[in-house]
Amino acid sequence: MDTTDTPTTTTATLRNLLSTASTSSSTFLTKNDHLLLPSQSLLLESTLLRLHSLLSLPPPPPPPTTTPHWFLRLSSSSSSSDPLWSDSFHMSKPTFLLLLQTLTPSLSLSPSPDHKLAAALFRLAHAAPFPSVSARFAFSSPSDAFRAFYEVVKALIERLSHLFSPSSPSAASDAVVRFPDCLGVLTFCRFSGTVAQALVDFDGRFVDVSAGWPGRLSPHEILPRTRLLSRSELFGGGGGGGGTVKKYVLGGTCCPLSPWLLRPYSGAETAVGKEDFNLAHSESMGSAEGVFRKVRSRWRLLRSDWSGEFPEAVPFVVIAVCLLHNFLVSCGEPMMDSGDGDDDDDDVRAAMEFKEFVGLGVEEGRRARDAVASHLKMLNGNV
């Protein structure tokens, strides 16, 4: 009698083996998730879910209620310098505790503020889906994790909004010497189908952010609709209102030249110090783009399209993350490398690339730019 397995029997055997392997992997993950990097545990978790879906198996069983959840185990076992803590929340434990102290007055007491803050940071850092967040931080459901995340976003904006203020860079800093009276660099970046406008100072901090603009709008259409020009503490009441404007910003070719926004010279334009200006301008624009690159590296949620879950919240998340960046800068937290190399560089470049604005700038803008160009030429000894 032929005992060779039929295709149906073979398929059933393979399915059973995969099911057993999946269950064993789920058990391993439950017991050892605090020993794995978040990226590793999230990848394994995602793979298991896809496998269960492919085989039409029930989802992996939840951990026993007697097993302390992931965050509780991590909190009780980690020291102030534990690298796993930094890998999980992209900041040191002392900085986390300082942030918790700052935000707690704006957070409800249930679930506990430390759980909500940690869960929100974990999602921002790893673009973790709400079911994964819910399991790691013992929320009753993904919906509770969703509500906790946006409660923290709201608290970040409420408690850290004062960090959107102009700093006082060292008078001897290279940027201040090259661009006296300059407030920083005006940049634009795409996030989840929307556009954000940001003014970044020469210390790598966000001074002003306006987010959530429709992706169909060009930067020169967005700029006059924001409140940037009305901030008297930046422009002294004269921003864009006519007359002489002492303060100014550097901007890309996507915006028109004006007395308070200096874009680079085009190839056809001639001016004394044109090359000096364009070189210094390019370096400053590159530094501002580097700030966005660092923000995207630290908070991976910004690198994914998650707008479908709650599109109205996209601008608030972007603003909260920029405030969080300023907070971490003030705490001396080191910047993070995404580890994605050229791929991330290409993503950032594409996200910050906009069509050139074609049109003549106002005469006052040309005079203001020529004055800075002449200053740079003299500074470089090219008179």
C-alpha positions as CSV (number, residue, x, y, z in Angstrom):
1,M,0.0,0.0,0.0
2,D,1.4,3.4,-0.9
3,T,1.9,5.5,2.2
4,T,3.1,8.6,0.4
5,D,1.4,11.7,1.9
6,T,-1.2,13.3,-0.4
7,P,-0.9,17.1,-1.1
8,T,-3.8,17.7,1.3
9,T,-2.0,15.8,4.1
10,T,1.3,17.6,3.4
11,T,-0.4,21.0,3.5
12,A,-2.1,20.1,6.8
13,T,1.1,18.9,8.3
14,L,2.9,22.1,7.2
15,R,0.2,24.2,8.5
16,N,0.4,22.5,11.9
17,L,4.1,22.9,12.0
18,L,3.9,26.6,11.2
19,S,1.1,27.0,13.8
20,T,3.3,25.3,16.4
21,A,6.3,27.5,15.5
22,S,4.2,30.6,15.6
23,T,2.8,29.7,19.1
24,S,6.3,29.0,20.3
25,S,7.6,32.3,18.9
26,S,4.7,34.2,20.6
27,T,5.6,32.5,23.9
28,F,9.2,33.5,23.5
29,L,8.2,37.1,22.7
30,T,6.0,37.3,25.7
31,K,8.7,36.1,28.1
32,N,11.7,37.9,26.5
33,D,10.3,41.1,24.9
34,H,12.1,43.2,27.5
35,L,15.5,41.8,26.3
36,L,14.9,42.6,22.7
37,L,15.3,45.9,20.9
38,P,11.9,47.5,20.2
39,S,12.6,47.2,16.5
40,Q,13.2,43.5,16.9
41,S,10.2,42.8,19.0
42,L,7.9,44.9,16.7
43,L,9.2,43.1,13.6
44,L,8.7,39.7,15.2
45,E,5.2,40.7,16.3
46,S,4.3,41.9,12.9
47,T,5.6,38.8,11.2
48,L,3.6,36.6,13.5
49,L,0.4,38.5,12.9
50,R,0.9,38.2,9.1
51,L,1.6,34.5,9.5
52,H,-1.6,33.9,11.5
53,S,-3.6,35.9,8.9
54,L,-2.1,33.9,6.1
55,L,-2.9,30.6,7.7
56,S,-6.3,31.8,8.9
57,L,-5.2,31.1,12.5
58,P,-6.6,32.9,15.6
59,P,-4.3,35.7,16.8
60,P,-1.5,34.9,19.2
61,P,-2.8,34.5,22.8
62,P,-2.3,37.5,25.1
63,P,0.2,37.2,27.9
64,P,-1.1,35.7,31.2
65,T,-2.5,38.4,33.5
66,T,-0.1,37.2,36.1
67,T,2.9,38.3,33.9
68,P,3.9,41.9,34.5
69,H,3.6,43.9,31.3
70,W,6.6,45.1,29.3
71,F,6.8,48.6,30.6
72,L,6.6,47.6,34.2
73,R,9.4,45.1,33.7
74,L,11.5,47.6,31.9
75,S,10.9,50.3,34.5
76,S,11.8,48.1,37.4
77,S,14.9,46.7,35.9
78,S,16.5,49.7,34.1
79,S,19.0,52.1,35.5
80,S,19.3,55.8,34.6
81,S,21.9,54.8,31.9
82,D,20.2,51.7,30.6
83,P,20.6,51.6,26.8
84,L,17.4,49.7,26.3
85,W,15.5,52.6,27.9
86,S,17.1,55.0,25.4
87,D,16.4,52.5,22.5
88,S,12.8,52.3,23.6
89,F,12.0,56.0,24.2
90,H,14.8,57.8,22.3
91,M,15.8,59.8,25.4
92,S,17.6,59.0,28.6
93,K,15.6,58.0,31.8
94,P,16.5,61.3,33.6
95,T,15.2,63.3,30.7
96,F,12.1,61.2,30.6
97,L,11.4,61.8,34.3
98,L,12.0,65.6,33.8
99,L,9.5,65.6,30.9
100,L,7.1,63.6,33.0
101,Q,7.3,66.1,35.7
102,T,6.6,68.9,33.2
103,L,3.6,67.3,31.6
104,T,1.9,65.7,34.6
105,P,-0.2,68.7,35.5
106,S,-1.9,68.4,32.0
107,L,-2.4,64.6,32.2
108,S,-5.2,62.8,33.9
109,L,-4.3,60.3,36.6
110,S,-5.8,57.2,35.0
111,P,-4.1,55.5,33.4
112,S,-1.0,56.7,35.2
113,P,0.9,59.6,33.5
114,D,4.2,57.7,33.3
115,H,2.5,54.9,31.3
116,K,0.8,57.4,29.0
117,L,3.9,59.4,28.3
118,A,6.0,56.3,27.8
119,A,3.4,54.8,25.5
120,A,3.3,58.0,23.4
121,L,7.0,58.2,23.1
122,F,7.3,54.6,22.1
123,R,4.7,55.1,19.4
124,L,6.5,58.2,18.1
125,A,9.9,56.6,18.3
126,H,9.0,53.3,16.5
127,A,5.7,54.1,14.6
128,A,4.2,51.3,16.7
129,P,0.6,50.4,15.9
130,F,-1.9,51.0,18.8
131,P,-2.5,47.2,19.4
132,S,1.3,46.8,20.1
133,V,1.3,49.9,22.3
134,S,-1.7,48.7,24.2
135,A,-0.1,45.3,24.9
136,R,3.2,46.7,26.1
137,F,1.7,49.3,28.4
138,A,-1.3,47.4,29.7
139,F,-4.0,49.6,28.3
140,S,-7.5,48.0,28.3
141,S,-7.7,48.3,24.5
142,P,-6.0,49.9,21.5
143,S,-8.7,52.6,21.7
144,D,-7.4,53.5,25.2
145,A,-3.9,53.7,23.8
146,F,-5.2,55.9,21.0
147,R,-6.7,58.3,23.5
148,A,-3.6,58.3,25.7
149,F,-1.4,59.2,22.8
150,Y,-3.4,62.2,21.8
151,E,-3.7,63.3,25.4
152,V,0.1,63.4,25.6
153,V,0.3,65.3,22.3
154,K,-2.1,67.9,23.7
155,A,0.0,68.1,26.9
156,L,3.2,68.6,25.0
157,I,1.7,71.6,23.2
158,E,0.2,73.0,26.4
159,R,3.3,72.7,28.5
160,L,6.1,73.3,26.1
161,S,4.8,76.0,23.8
162,H,7.1,78.5,25.4
163,L,10.0,76.8,23.7
164,F,8.9,78.3,20.4
165,S,10.8,81.5,21.2
166,P,13.9,83.1,19.7
167,S,17.2,82.2,21.4
168,S,20.2,84.4,21.8
169,P,23.0,82.7,20.0
170,S,26.6,83.6,20.8
171,A,27.6,86.8,19.2
172,A,30.8,85.1,18.1
173,S,29.0,82.1,16.4
174,D,29.9,81.7,12.7
175,A,26.3,82.1,11.5
176,V,25.7,85.3,13.5
177,V,28.9,86.8,12.1
178,R,28.0,85.8,8.6
179,F,24.3,86.8,8.8
180,P,23.8,89.6,11.4
181,D,20.2,90.2,12.4
182,C,19.1,86.9,10.8
183,L,16.5,84.9,12.7
184,G,17.3,81.6,11.1
185,V,16.2,79.5,8.1
186,L,12.7,79.1,6.8
187,T,12.0,75.5,5.7
188,F,9.1,73.5,4.4
189,C,8.6,69.7,4.8
190,R,6.0,67.2,3.9
191,F,4.4,64.9,6.5
192,S,1.6,62.4,5.8
193,G,0.3,64.3,2.8
194,T,0.5,67.7,4.4
195,V,3.1,70.5,4.5
196,A,4.7,72.1,7.5
197,Q,6.5,75.4,7.6
198,A,9.2,75.9,10.2
199,L,11.7,78.6,11.1
200,V,14.8,77.0,12.5
201,D,17.4,79.1,14.3
202,F,21.2,78.7,14.1
203,D,21.2,76.7,17.3
204,G,19.1,74.0,15.6
205,R,15.9,74.8,17.5
206,F,12.4,75.4,16.0
207,V,11.3,79.0,16.6
208,D,8.0,78.9,14.7
209,V,6.1,75.9,13.2
210,S,2.8,76.0,11.2
211,A,1.7,72.5,10.1
212,G,-1.2,70.7,8.4
213,W,-1.3,72.7,5.2
214,P,-2.8,70.8,2.2
215,G,-0.1,69.2,0.1
216,R,-1.5,70.9,-3.0
217,L,-0.4,74.3,-1.7
218,S,3.0,75.7,-2.6
219,P,5.3,77.3,0.1
220,H,4.7,80.8,-1.3
221,E,1.0,80.2,-0.9
222,I,1.3,78.9,2.6
223,L,3.7,81.5,4.0
224,P,1.3,84.6,3.9
225,R,-1.4,82.5,5.6
226,T,0.6,81.7,8.7
227,R,1.1,83.8,11.8
228,L,4.9,84.0,11.3
229,L,5.0,87.6,10.0
230,S,2.7,88.8,12.8
231,R,5.1,87.7,15.6
232,S,6.3,91.1,16.8
233,E,8.8,89.5,19.2
234,L,10.6,88.2,16.0
235,F,10.3,91.0,13.5
236,G,9.6,93.9,15.9
237,G,6.2,94.6,14.4
238,G,7.6,95.2,10.9
239,G,7.5,91.8,9.3
240,G,6.2,92.1,5.8
241,G,4.3,95.3,6.7
242,G,6.3,97.6,4.5
243,G,9.2,99.9,5.3
244,T,12.6,98.9,6.5
245,V,12.8,95.4,8.1
246,K,15.9,94.9,10.1
247,K,15.3,91.2,11.0
248,Y,15.2,88.7,8.2
249,V,15.2,84.9,7.5
250,L,17.0,82.8,4.9
251,G,14.7,80.9,2.6
252,G,14.8,78.6,-0.4
253,T,13.9,79.3,-4.0
254,C,10.3,78.1,-3.4
255,C,9.6,81.6,-1.9
256,P,9.8,85.0,-3.4
257,L,12.6,87.4,-2.4
258,S,11.5,90.1,0.1
259,P,13.2,92.5,2.6
260,W,12.7,89.9,5.3
261,L,13.2,86.7,3.3
262,L,16.5,86.3,1.4
263,R,16.7,83.5,-1.1
264,P,19.8,82.6,-3.1
265,Y,20.8,84.4,-6.3
266,S,19.8,82.7,-9.5
267,G,22.3,82.0,-12.2
268,A,21.3,85.0,-14.3
269,E,21.5,87.5,-11.4
270,T,24.7,89.5,-10.9
271,A,25.9,91.1,-7.6
272,V,29.0,91.8,-5.7
273,G,29.5,88.8,-3.3
274,K,27.0,86.6,-5.1
275,E,29.1,83.5,-4.8
276,D,29.9,84.2,-1.1
277,F,26.2,84.7,-0.3
278,N,25.0,81.6,-2.2
279,L,27.7,79.4,-0.5
280,A,26.9,80.6,3.0
281,H,23.1,80.4,2.2
282,S,23.4,76.8,1.0
283,E,25.3,75.8,4.1
284,S,22.7,77.3,6.4
285,M,19.8,75.7,4.4
286,G,21.7,72.4,4.7
287,S,21.9,72.8,8.5
288,A,18.2,73.4,8.8
289,E,17.4,70.4,6.6
290,G,19.7,68.4,9.0
291,V,17.4,69.4,11.9
292,F,14.4,67.8,10.1
293,R,16.5,64.8,9.4
294,K,17.4,64.4,13.1
295,V,13.7,64.8,14.1
296,R,12.7,62.2,11.5
297,S,15.5,59.9,12.7
298,R,14.4,60.1,16.4
299,W,10.6,60.0,15.8
300,R,9.9,57.4,13.1
301,L,6.2,58.0,13.1
302,L,6.9,61.1,11.1
303,R,8.4,59.0,8.4
304,S,5.3,56.9,7.9
305,D,1.8,57.8,6.5
306,W,-0.5,57.4,9.5
307,S,-2.8,60.3,8.6
308,G,-5.7,57.9,7.9
309,E,-6.3,57.1,11.5
310,F,-6.9,60.7,12.5
311,P,-6.1,63.2,9.8
312,E,-7.2,66.2,11.8
313,A,-4.4,65.5,14.4
314,V,-1.5,65.5,11.9
315,P,-0.6,69.2,12.5
316,F,-0.8,68.8,16.3
317,V,1.5,65.8,16.2
318,V,4.1,67.6,14.0
319,I,4.0,70.7,16.3
320,A,4.3,68.5,19.4
321,V,7.3,66.7,18.0
322,C,9.0,70.0,17.1
323,L,8.5,71.2,20.7
324,L,9.8,67.9,22.0
325,H,12.9,68.4,19.9
326,N,13.5,71.8,21.5
327,F,13.0,70.3,24.9
328,L,15.6,67.6,24.2
329,V,18.1,70.1,22.9
330,S,17.7,72.1,26.1
331,C,18.4,69.0,28.1
332,G,21.5,68.2,26.1
333,E,20.2,65.0,24.7
334,P,22.4,63.7,21.8
335,M,21.0,63.6,18.4
336,M,20.2,60.2,16.8
337,D,21.3,58.6,13.6
338,S,18.5,56.7,11.8
339,G,21.0,54.2,10.5
340,D,19.2,54.2,7.1
341,G,22.0,56.2,5.4
342,D,21.3,57.3,1.8
343,D,17.7,56.0,1.8
344,D,16.7,58.4,4.6
345,D,18.7,61.3,3.0
346,D,16.7,60.7,-0.2
347,D,13.5,60.6,1.7
348,V,14.2,63.9,3.5
349,R,15.4,65.5,0.3
350,A,12.2,64.5,-1.5
351,A,10.1,65.7,1.5
352,M,11.7,69.1,1.4
353,E,11.9,69.6,-2.3
354,F,9.4,72.1,-3.8
355,K,9.1,73.9,-7.1
356,E,10.9,77.1,-7.6
357,F,8.9,80.3,-7.3
358,V,9.3,82.2,-10.6
359,G,8.8,85.9,-10.3
360,L,10.6,89.2,-9.5
361,G,11.2,90.0,-5.9
362,V,10.6,93.5,-4.5
363,E,13.4,96.0,-4.9
364,E,13.8,96.4,-1.2
365,G,14.5,92.6,-1.0
366,R,17.3,92.9,-3.7
367,R,18.9,95.7,-1.8
368,A,18.8,93.8,1.5
369,R,20.3,90.7,-0.1
370,D,23.0,92.7,-1.9
371,A,24.0,94.3,1.4
372,V,24.4,90.9,3.1
373,A,26.3,89.7,0.1
374,S,28.7,92.6,0.2
375,H,29.2,92.0,4.0
376,L,30.1,88.4,3.3
377,K,32.5,89.3,0.6
378,M,34.3,91.7,2.9
379,L,34.2,89.1,5.7
380,N,35.9,86.6,3.4
381,G,38.5,89.1,2.3
382,N,37.4,89.1,-1.3
383,V,37.1,92.8,-1.7
